[in-house]
Every structure is written in C-alpha cells, then in structure tokens.
Coordinates of C-alpha atoms in Angstrom, one line a residue:
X18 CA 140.0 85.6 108.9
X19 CA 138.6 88.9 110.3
X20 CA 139.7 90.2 113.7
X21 CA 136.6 90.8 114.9
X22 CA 135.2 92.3 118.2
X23 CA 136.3 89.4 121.0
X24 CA 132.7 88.8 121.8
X25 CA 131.1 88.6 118.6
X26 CA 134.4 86.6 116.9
X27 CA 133.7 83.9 119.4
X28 CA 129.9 83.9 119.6
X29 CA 128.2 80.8 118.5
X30 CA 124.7 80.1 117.6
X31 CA 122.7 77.7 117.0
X32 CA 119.7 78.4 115.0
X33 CA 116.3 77.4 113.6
X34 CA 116.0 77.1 110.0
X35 CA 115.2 80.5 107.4
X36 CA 111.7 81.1 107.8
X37 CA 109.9 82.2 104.6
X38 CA 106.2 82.6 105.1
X39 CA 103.7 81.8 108.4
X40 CA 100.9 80.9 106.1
X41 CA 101.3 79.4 102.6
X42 CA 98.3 79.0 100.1
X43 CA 98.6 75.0 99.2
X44 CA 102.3 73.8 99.8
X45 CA 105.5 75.7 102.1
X46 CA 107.5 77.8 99.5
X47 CA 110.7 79.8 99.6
X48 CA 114.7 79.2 100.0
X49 CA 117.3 79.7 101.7
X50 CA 119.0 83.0 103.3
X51 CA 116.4 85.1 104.9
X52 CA 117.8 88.6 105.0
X53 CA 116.0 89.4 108.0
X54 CA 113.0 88.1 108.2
X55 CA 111.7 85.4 110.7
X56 CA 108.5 83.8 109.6
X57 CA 107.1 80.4 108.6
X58 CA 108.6 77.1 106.9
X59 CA 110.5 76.6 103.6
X60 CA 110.7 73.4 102.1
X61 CA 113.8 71.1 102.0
X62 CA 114.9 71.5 98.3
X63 CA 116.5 68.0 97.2
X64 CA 119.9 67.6 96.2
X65 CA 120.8 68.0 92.2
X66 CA 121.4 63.9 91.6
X67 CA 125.0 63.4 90.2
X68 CA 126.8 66.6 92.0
X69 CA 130.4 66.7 91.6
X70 CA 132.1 67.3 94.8
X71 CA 134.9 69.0 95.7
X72 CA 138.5 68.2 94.3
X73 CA 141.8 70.3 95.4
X74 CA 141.5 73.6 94.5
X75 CA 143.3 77.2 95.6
X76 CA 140.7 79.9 97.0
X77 CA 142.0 83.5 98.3
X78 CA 142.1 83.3 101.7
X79 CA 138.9 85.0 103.5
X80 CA 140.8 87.8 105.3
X81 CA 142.1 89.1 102.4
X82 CA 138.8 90.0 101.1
X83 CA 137.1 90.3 103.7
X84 CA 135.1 94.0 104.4
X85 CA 135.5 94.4 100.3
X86 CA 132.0 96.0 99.6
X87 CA 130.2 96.6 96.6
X88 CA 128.1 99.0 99.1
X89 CA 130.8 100.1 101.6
X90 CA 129.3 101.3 105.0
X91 CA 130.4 104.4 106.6
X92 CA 129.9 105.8 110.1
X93 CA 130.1 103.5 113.2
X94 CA 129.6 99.9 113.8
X95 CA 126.6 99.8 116.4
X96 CA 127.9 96.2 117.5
X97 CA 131.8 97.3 118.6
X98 CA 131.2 101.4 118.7
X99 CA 134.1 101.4 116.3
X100 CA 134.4 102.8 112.9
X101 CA 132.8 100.2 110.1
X102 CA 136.1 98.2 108.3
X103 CA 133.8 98.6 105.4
X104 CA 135.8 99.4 101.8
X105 CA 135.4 99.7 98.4
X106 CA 134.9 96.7 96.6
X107 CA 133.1 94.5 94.2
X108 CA 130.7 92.0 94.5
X109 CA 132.9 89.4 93.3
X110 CA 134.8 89.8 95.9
X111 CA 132.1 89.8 98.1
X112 CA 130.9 86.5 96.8
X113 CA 134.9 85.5 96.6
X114 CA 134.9 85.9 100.7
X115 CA 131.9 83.7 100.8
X116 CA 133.7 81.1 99.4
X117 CA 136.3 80.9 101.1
X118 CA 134.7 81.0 104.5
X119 CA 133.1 78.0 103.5
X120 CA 136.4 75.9 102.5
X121 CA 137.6 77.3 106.0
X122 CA 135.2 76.8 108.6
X123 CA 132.1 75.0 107.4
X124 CA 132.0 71.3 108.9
X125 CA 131.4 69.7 105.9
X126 CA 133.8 71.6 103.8
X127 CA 134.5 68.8 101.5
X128 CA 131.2 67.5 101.0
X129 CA 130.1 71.3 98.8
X130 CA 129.5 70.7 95.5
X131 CA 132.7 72.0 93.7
X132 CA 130.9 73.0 90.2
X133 CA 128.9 76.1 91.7
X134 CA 130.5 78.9 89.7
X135 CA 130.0 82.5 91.4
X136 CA 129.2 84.4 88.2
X137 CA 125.7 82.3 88.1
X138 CA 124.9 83.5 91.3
X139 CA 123.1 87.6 91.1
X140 CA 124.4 88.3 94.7
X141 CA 126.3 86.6 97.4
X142 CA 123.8 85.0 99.7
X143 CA 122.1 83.5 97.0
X144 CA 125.8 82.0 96.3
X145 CA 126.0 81.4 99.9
X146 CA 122.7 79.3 100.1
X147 CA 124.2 77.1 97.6
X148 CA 127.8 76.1 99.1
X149 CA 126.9 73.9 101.4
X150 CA 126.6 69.7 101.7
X151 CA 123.9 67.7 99.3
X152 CA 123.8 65.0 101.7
X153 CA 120.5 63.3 103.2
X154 CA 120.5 61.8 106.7
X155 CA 119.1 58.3 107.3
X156 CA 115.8 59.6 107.2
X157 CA 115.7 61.0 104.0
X158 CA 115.8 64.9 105.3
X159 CA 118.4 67.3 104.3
X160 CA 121.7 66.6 105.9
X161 CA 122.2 71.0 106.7
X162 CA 119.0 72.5 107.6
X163 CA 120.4 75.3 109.2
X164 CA 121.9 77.2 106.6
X165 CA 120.9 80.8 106.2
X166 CA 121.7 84.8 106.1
X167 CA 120.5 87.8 107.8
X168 CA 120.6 91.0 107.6
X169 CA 123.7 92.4 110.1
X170 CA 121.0 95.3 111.6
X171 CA 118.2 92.7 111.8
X172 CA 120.1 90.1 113.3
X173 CA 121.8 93.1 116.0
X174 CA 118.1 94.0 116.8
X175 CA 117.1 91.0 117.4
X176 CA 119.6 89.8 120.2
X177 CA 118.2 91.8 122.7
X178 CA 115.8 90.0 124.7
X179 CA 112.6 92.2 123.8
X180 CA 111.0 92.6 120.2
X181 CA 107.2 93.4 118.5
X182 CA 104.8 91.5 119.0
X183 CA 101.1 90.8 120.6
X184 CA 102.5 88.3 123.7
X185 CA 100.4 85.5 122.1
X186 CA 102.5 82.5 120.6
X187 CA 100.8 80.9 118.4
X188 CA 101.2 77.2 117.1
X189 CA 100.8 76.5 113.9
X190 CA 99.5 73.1 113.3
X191 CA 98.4 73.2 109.2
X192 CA 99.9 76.2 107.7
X193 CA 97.8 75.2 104.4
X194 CA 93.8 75.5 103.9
X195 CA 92.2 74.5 106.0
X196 CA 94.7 76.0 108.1
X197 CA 94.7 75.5 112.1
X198 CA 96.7 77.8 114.5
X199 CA 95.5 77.5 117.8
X200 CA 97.3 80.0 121.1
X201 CA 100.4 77.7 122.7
X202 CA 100.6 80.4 125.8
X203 CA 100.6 84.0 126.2
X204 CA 103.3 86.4 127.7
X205 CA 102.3 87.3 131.3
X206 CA 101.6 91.4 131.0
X207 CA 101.6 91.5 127.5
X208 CA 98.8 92.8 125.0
X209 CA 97.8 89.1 124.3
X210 CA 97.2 88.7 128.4
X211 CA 95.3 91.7 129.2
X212 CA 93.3 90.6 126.0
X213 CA 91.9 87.8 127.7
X214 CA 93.9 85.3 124.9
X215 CA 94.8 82.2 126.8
X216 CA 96.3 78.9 125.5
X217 CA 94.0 76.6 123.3
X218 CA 92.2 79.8 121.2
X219 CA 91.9 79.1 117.6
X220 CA 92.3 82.0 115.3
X221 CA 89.7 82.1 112.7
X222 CA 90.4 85.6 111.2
X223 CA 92.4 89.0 111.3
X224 CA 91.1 92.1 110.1
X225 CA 88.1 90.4 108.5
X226 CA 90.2 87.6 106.6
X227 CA 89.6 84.2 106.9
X228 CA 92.4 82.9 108.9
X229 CA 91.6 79.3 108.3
X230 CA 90.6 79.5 104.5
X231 CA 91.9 82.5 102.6
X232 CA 93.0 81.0 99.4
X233 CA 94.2 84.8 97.9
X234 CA 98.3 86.0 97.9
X235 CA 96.7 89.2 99.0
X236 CA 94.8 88.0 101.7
X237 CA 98.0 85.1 103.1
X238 CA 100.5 88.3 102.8
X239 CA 98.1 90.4 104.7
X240 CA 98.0 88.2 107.7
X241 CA 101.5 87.1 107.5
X242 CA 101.9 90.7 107.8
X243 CA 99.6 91.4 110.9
X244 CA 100.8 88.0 112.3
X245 CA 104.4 89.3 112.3
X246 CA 104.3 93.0 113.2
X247 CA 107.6 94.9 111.8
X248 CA 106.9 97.4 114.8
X249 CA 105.3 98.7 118.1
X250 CA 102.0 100.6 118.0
X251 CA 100.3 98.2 115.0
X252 CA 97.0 97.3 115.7
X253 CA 94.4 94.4 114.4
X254 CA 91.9 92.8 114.9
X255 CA 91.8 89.4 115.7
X256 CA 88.8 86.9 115.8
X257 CA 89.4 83.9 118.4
X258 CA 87.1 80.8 119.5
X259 CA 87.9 79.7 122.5
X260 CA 87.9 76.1 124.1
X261 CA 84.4 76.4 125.1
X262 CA 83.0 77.0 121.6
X263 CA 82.8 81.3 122.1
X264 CA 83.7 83.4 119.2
X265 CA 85.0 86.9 120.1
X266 CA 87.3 89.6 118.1
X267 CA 89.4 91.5 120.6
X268 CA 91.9 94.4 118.5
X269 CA 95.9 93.9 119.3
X270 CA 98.3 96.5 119.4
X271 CA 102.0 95.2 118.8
X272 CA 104.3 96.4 121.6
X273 CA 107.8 95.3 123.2
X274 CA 107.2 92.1 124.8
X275 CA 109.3 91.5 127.8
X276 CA 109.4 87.4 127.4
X277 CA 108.8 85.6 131.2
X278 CA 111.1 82.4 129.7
X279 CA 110.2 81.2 133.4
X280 CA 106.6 80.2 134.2
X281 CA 104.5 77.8 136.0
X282 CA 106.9 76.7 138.3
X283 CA 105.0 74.3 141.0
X284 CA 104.5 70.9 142.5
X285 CA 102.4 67.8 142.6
X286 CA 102.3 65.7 145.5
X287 CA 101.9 62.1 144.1
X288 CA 102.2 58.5 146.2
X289 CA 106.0 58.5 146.0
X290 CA 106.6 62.1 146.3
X291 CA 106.4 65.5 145.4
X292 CA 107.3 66.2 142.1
X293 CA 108.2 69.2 140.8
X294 CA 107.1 71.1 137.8
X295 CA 108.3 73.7 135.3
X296 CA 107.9 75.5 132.0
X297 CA 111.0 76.5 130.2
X298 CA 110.8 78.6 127.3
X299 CA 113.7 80.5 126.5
X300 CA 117.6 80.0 127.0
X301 CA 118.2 83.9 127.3
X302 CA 120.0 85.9 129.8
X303 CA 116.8 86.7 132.0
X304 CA 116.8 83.1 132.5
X305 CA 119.3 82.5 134.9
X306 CA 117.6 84.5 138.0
X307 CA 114.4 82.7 137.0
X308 CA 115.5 79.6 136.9
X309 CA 117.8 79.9 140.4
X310 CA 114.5 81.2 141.8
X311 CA 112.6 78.2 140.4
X312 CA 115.1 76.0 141.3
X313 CA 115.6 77.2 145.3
X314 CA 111.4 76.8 145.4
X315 CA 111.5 73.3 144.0
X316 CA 114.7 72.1 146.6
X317 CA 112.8 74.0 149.7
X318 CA 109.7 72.0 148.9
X319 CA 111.6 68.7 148.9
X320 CA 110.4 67.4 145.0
X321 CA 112.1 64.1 144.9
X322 CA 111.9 63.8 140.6
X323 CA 111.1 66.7 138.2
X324 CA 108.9 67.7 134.9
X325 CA 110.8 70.3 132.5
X326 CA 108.5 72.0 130.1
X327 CA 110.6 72.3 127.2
X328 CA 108.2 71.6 124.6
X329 CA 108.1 75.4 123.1
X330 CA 112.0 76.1 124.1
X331 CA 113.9 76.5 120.9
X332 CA 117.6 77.8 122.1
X333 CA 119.5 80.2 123.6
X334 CA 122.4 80.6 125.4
X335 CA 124.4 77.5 126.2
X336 CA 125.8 78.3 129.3
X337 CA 122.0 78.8 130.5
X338 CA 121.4 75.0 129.6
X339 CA 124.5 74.3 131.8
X340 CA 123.5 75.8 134.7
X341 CA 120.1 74.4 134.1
X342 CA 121.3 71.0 134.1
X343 CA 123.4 71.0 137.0
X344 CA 120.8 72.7 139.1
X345 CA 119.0 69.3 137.8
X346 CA 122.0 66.6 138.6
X347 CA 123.9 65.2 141.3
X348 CA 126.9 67.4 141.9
X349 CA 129.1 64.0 142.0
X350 CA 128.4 63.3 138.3
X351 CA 128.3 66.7 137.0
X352 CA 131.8 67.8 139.2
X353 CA 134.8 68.6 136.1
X354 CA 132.6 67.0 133.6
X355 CA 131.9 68.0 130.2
X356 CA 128.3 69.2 129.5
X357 CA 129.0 70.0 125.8
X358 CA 132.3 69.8 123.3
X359 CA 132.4 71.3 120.1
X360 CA 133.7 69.5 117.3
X361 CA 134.7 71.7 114.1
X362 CA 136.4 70.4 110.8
X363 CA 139.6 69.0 110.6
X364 CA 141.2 72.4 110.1
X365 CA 140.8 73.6 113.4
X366 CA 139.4 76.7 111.8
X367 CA 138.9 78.9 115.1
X368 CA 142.5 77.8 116.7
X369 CA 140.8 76.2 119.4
X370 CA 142.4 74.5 122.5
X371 CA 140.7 71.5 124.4
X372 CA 139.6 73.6 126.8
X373 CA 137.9 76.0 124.8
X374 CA 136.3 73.7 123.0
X375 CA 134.5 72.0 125.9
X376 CA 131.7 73.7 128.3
X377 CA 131.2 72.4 132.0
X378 CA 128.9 71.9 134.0
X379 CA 128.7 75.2 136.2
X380 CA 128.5 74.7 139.9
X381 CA 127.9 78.5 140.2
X382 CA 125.8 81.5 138.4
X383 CA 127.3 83.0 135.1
X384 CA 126.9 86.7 136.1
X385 CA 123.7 87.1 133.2
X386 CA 120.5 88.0 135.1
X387 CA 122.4 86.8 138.9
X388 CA 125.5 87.9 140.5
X389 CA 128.3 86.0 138.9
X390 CA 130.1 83.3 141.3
X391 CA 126.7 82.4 143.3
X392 CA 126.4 78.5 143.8
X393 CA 123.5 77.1 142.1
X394 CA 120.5 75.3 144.1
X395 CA 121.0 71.8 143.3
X396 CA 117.5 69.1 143.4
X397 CA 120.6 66.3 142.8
X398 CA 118.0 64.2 141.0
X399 CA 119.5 60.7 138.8
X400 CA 115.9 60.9 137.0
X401 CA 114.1 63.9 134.8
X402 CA 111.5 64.0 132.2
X403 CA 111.0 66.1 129.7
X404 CA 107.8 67.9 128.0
X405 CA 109.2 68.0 124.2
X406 CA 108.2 68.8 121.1
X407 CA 109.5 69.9 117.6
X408 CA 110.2 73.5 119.0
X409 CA 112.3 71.7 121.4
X410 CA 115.4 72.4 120.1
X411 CA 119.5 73.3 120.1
X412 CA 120.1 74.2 123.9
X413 CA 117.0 72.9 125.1
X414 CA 118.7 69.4 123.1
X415 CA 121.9 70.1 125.0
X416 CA 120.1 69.9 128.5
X417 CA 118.7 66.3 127.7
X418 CA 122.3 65.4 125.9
X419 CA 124.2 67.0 128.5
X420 CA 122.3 65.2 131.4
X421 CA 122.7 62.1 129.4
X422 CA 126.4 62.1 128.9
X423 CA 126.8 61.6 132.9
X424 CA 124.7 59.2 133.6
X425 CA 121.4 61.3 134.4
X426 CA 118.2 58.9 132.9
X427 CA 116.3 61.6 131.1
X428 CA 113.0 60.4 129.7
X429 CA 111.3 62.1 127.0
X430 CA 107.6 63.0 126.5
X431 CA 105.7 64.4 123.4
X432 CA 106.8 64.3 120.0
X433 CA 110.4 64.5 118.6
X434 CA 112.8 66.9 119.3
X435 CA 113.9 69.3 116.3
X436 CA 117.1 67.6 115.6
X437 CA 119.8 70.3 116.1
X438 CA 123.0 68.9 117.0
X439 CA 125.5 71.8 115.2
X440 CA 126.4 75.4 115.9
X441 CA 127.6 78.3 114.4
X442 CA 130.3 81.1 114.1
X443 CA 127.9 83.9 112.8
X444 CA 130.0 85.7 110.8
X445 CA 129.6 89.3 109.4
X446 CA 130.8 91.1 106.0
X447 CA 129.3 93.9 104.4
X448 CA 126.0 94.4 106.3
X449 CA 125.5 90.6 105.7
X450 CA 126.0 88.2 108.7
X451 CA 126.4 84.4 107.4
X452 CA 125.5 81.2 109.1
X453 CA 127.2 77.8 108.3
X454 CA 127.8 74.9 110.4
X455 CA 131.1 74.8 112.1
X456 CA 130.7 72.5 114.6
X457 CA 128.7 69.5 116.2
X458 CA 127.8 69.2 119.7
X459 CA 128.8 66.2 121.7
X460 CA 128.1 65.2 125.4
X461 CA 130.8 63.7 127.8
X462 CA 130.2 60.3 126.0
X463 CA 130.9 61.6 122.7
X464 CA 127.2 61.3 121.5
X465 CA 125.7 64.3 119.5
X466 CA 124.4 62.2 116.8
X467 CA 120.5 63.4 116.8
X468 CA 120.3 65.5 113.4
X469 CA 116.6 63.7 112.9
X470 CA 115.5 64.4 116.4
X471 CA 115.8 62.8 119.9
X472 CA 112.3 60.3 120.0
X473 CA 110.1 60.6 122.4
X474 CA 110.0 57.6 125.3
X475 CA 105.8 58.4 125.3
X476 CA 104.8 60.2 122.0
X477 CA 101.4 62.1 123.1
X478 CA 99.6 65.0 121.3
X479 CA 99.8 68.7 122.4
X480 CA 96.9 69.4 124.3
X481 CA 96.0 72.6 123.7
X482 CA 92.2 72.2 125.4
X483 CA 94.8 72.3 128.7
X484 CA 96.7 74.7 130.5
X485 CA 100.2 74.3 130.8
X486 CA 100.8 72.8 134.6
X487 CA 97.7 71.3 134.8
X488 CA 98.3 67.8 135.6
X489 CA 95.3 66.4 133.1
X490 CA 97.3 68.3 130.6
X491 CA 97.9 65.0 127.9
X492 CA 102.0 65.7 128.1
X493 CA 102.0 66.2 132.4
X494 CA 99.3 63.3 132.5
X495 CA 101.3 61.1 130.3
X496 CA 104.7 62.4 132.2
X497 CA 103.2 61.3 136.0
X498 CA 101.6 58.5 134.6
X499 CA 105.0 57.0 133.0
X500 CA 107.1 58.1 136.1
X501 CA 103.9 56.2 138.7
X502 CA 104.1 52.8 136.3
X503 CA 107.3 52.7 134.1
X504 CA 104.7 52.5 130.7
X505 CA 103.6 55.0 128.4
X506 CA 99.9 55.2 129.1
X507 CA 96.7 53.8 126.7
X508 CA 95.4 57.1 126.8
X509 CA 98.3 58.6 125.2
X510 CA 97.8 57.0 122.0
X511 CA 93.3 57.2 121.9
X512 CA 94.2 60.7 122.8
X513 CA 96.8 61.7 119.6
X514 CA 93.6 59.9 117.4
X515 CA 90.7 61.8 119.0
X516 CA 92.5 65.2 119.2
X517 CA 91.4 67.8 116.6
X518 CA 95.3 68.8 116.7
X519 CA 97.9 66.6 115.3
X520 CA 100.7 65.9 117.5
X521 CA 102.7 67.3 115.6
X522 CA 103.0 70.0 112.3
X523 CA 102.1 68.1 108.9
X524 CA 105.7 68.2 107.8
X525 CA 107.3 67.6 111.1
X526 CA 108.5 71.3 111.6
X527 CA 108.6 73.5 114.4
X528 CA 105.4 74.8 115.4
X529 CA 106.0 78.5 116.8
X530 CA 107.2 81.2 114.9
X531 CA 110.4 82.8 116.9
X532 CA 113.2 85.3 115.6
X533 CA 116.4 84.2 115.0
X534 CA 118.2 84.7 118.3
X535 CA 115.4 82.6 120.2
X536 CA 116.3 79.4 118.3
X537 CA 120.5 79.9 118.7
X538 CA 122.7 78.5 120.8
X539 CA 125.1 80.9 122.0
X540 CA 128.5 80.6 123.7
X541 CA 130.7 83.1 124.7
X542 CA 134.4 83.4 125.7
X543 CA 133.8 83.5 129.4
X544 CA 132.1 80.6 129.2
X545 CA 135.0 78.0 128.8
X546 CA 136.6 79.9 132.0

C-alpha cells in the first residue's frame, strides 16, 4: 500500500452513485466510473447469471505497483505540495494495481467475480468498474451501488466547499419525456435568488429547448450542458412557471456558489410546546458554526422536541453528523458512546485499532468553521423527527443511526432514505482516484444494516407548492401532526395521489444533482482523538 499524505491516506468518503446524464431521452443510460463528471442516474446493470467467484489465487501486492503510469505525471502534486510519485509504467500495471486494491481492501473481496481477465478490459477503470460483488440485496437492487472513479483534479476541485453553478437546485422528478424538474430551494445570494427562482418553479425550457419534451441527443446534451455549467461566467436562458401558473424566462449566469447548508432555522409554538425547526443540507465544514448558531437559538427559545430537514442532505463530513447529533441528545446517553464504528474486511486492510475505528459523540466543536474545544449547545431531546427523502443520505443516515444506537426515538417522515450504509478509502494512482467499499457503518448497537433505505414512519409527498418551514408544507404538516397524535395523518396519503409530483423519482433515486464531495462521508484522523 502507498504512503500517502496522512490526511488523504485516512480520508473516507461516502458517496452517491456515478452520475451519467441529468436528462435521458426514454430510459437512464450509462455505467460505471465517471471520470469526473457529476450528473444524472445510470441504471443498475444486473449481474452475469452463473459468475464464478473467487478461488485462492496470488496477486502482486498493490505497493509494489503502485504510481506505475502509462502517462507519468511530472511537476507537483496540488493535494501534498510534494513532487508527483508518478513513474514510468504500463497500463498493465496500472490495471495490475487495481486489482490488487480490490483483493486488499474492498469489503466484499471474496464475493468479485474471479474470471474478469485484465487484457479484456481497454483501460483500468473500466477494469475497475467490473471487480466488484454480483450480489442483490433483499430487494432485488444491486448489492454495491457506490462503485465509481474520478478524475484526481476533478475530485481535488471539487472538495472545496464552493463550485459553478446558478444557486437553484433542482429536483428531478421524471428525467424521461414528459420530463418534470421543478426548483427544491435556491442558494440565499446566489444568481438563482436574485433571479427571483424560488422553490416549486417548473422548468419548461433553456435556451429555447423544450425542457419537458425534447426528444433529440442534440437538444438532451445541450441542456445537460447548460444544466451543469463546467464554469463561472456561462449564461442561459431559462423559462420557469411558477406556482401560480406565470410563465417567465429570466437568463443565468453560472458563478461560485457559496452553499448556506444552514437555513430556515425557527419555531412553532404548538399545544405541548415549542418545537423547533431546521433545514439541513450539507455535512461540510461551514456547517459546524451554523449549526452551533442554530442550535444556541433553538435551546434559548426553550423547543421542547425538534424537526430536521434532511430531506435534500446527501453527506459530508462525519464528524459534522456527530456533533449534530449530540447537540440533539441527552448528554447522559451520548457521554463515551459510539456514534459510528467502521467495519472493514477481515484483513484489517488500513491496520486499524478499536479506537480508530470508532467515532464518538463530540461534547465539543471540531475546530472546522468554530474554534476547536467549544462545548456544543445541547436541546437534550429523547425524541426527533426527521424530513427525509431519497437525497437523504450517508451522514445525514448516520445522524438518525447514530441517535438510534443510544436510545434517541428518531421518527422518520417523507419517503425512504437512500440506503448508504458503507464508506470509502478514496484512493489515488496515476491521476485516477478509485472508490470501493471498505467498510460499513454501524451504531453503538451494532446495526448498519439499511443498504435499501431506512422507511419512512409517515411516507408523504414532496411538496414543492410549499416553502420549506412553512408548517402546511405536506412533510412539516405531516411531522407536527404525527408528533400532536402519534398517527400518520389521512391527508398524507390523499395528498401523495393528488400531487402532480410523485413522492418520489420513478426509479427510486436521488432527486438533486450534487458533485461528488456533497454526497461523501468523510472522516479524518483527528476525528477518532
């Protein structure tokens, strides 16, 4: 194995599935390793009936070819500011490293099929999109999802907190003709905001093109193109009906969006007591002063129970979901607990102790976005729900798992979660940086079995006629209408059959669009200190 910079060698992620394509013309197309690009929804591709599976066999061990480059790179490494370990090599030995990452570290080492010969694969991630487990879970849906490449400079870019973009997330609900994307919520500043967008728009064209009907490849890759701007400064046109029935075209410029992964942060005063409200979008560094400031609000106004908006939060940092859930718990449940162990193969393949293998619960800030060593606000609640969706996913899974594990009753409200359970060591060699699954996450009970999805206790439709935080939204309704009478409400269900927007995306995927850093769980050597 590589020795690799401390911080990246020990960085894992947990991340959304390879997008291929936001739109498609009848059905979701593409495969697996995206070399950088973030976009739309590939479908599962069933498992070759009657794979052999693996029997012993000797592989070179991966540090021995590892940075062994058909296409050696030269000059610094952006990531460590030290020269690249890049030399010359083949790409057999390329694909030769890729294997024997996989026999190492992947979870499910022995489940690859073992008759996948490296000279039928062109170039090592298709190779690498291969080696990995056939298996189905119980409902039928591949057993690894979450199996992918990207492009080392991509991937490096798109860690930082800020990327391109209009500020306007947008939800696709049919990705097929007649296709519906309607505005899930803007960014507060952003192009999209000063536009006048709001949640609940409908896109009905870009540029001219029919947004809801183009049936062309030209016209579905030119607004997959406009829809996911490579850079700042592009600008289009965009043609939006609002909730009222208006149509109007306003022209977007992409720029850096500086995400808000905080917002709406309030309270509703009900019969037995204030409750408190918030919308959680992002696991990311910024988060933390957010959240302690959203947090202090919520204790000072005395909200004796809680609503978490995680219905569009697809990851981040894991140490962010700790602190989020202890600002949420009792401290006498949460005090030397586990939030979250990782369990890797049988071969140990990281070296890990115990310890490092198992977050806690942090009593104090991590030092991201807030002075490190500041005790958290605590609401010290034994009840929270939660907003969710299929965009709910990886960290925003560990909050509910986490609070579970010590006893916190966490009911759930929407749709089904994503189903994201594992995490990875992203690993980098020759400008290419790999994703398998390495481990599975587990709360202080031991449970981390949710790879289809954590069910909803009330499933209700997104309503997108409804701003977020508005407490006839059909999710908040639903949410203070479950905590007032312990049933999910008969409006929830007439609701889901009257809404023009399904509850949730035809195949059961993730309705947002987000780069690859915003779905990953991330954990980082400090953070078993």
């Amino acid at each position: 194995m590589k020795n690799r910079n401390p911080d990246a060698a020990v960085r894992v992620l947990l991340q959304c599935a390879a997008f291929a394509a936001v739109l498609s013309l009848a059905g979701c197309g593409g495969g697996g390793g995206g070399e950088g690009a973030a976009s739309g929804i590939a479908a599962p591709v069933p498992p070759t009936p009657g794979i052999d599976l693996p029997g012993p066999q000797q592989l070179a061990d991966a540090g021995s070819v590892a940075d062994s480059c058909a296409a050696p790179r030269t000059g610094t490494n952006p990531a460590t500011g030290l020269p690249f370990a890049d030399r010359r090599g083949t790409l057999a030995d390329e694909k030769t490293w890729v294997r024997s990452w996989i026999d190492r570290t992947y979870l499910w080492y022995d489940e690859v099929p073992s008759n996948l010969a490296a000279a039928d694969y062109a170039t090592p991630t298709s190779y690498f999109d291969a080696l990995k487990t056939p298996a189905l879970t119980a409902s039928g849906r591949p057993k690894d999802r979450f199996h992918y490449t990207y492009r080392t400079p991509a991937y490096q870019d798109l860690l930082q907190s800020t990327e391109s973009g209009y500020g306007a997330e947008f939800a696709y609900l049919s990705r097929t003709p007649p296709r519906l994307i309607r505005v899930a919520y803007t960014e507060p500043g952003s192009p999209a905001a000063q536009a006048g967008i709001v949640r609940g728009d409908t896109l009905l064209a870009i540029d001219g093109i029919d947004a809801v009907g183009a049936g062309s490849q030209a016209d579905v890759d030119r607004l997959n193109a406009a829809l996911a701007p490579p850079a700042d400064g592009i600008s289009h046109g965009f043609t939006l009906r609002s909730a009222d029935g208006n149509t109007r075209t306003v022209n977007l410029a992409s720029a850096r969006i500086e995400r808000s992964p905080v917002q709406n942060v309030r309270t509703i005063d009900t019969p037995t007591g204030r409750v408190g409200y918030l919308q959680f979008n992002d696991h990311v560094e910024k988060a933390e002063a957010q959240l302690v400031a959203a947090f202090e609000q919520l204790r000072a106004a005395g909200v004796v129970d809680l609503v978490l908006d995680m219905r569009y939060n697809s990851g981040g940092l894991l140490a962010i979901a700790s602190e989020a859930a202890s600002m949420i718990a009792p401290a006498a449940v949460t005090q030397g607990a586990v939030f979250e162990r990782l369990n890797f193969n049988r071969k140990n393949p990281f070296g890990l102790s115990a310890s490092q293998s198992s977050l806690p619960f942090y009593a104090t800030t991590r030092g991201y976005s807030v002075p490190a060593g500041r005790t958290l606000p605590r609401l010290g609640l034994s009840h929270v729900t939660v907003l969710t969706g299929p965009d709910t996913c990886s960290a925003s899974e560990s909050v509910v798992n986490g609070l579970r594990g010590v006893g916190v009753t966490v009911d759930l409200i929407g749709a089904a979660t994503c189903g994201k359970p594992y995490g990875f060591y992203p690993e980098d060699n020759c400008g290419t940086t790999y994703f398998a699954i390495q481990f599975q996450g587990v709360n202080a009970k031991g449970f981390g079995d949710y790879g289809d999805g954590m069910a909803p206790t009330c499933t209700v439709a997104d309503d997108f006629d409804r701003a977020l935080g508005d407490v006839a939204e059909g999710r908040l309704a639903a949410a203070l209408n479950h905590r007032a009478t312990g049933a999910c409400p008969v409006t929830a269900s007439a609701r889901r059959s009257a809404s023009a927007s399904p509850p949730v995306a035809a195949d059961g995927a993730p309705y947002l669009e987000r780069s690859a850093p915003r779905a990953d769980r991330l954990v980082r050597p400090a953070d078993f200190n």
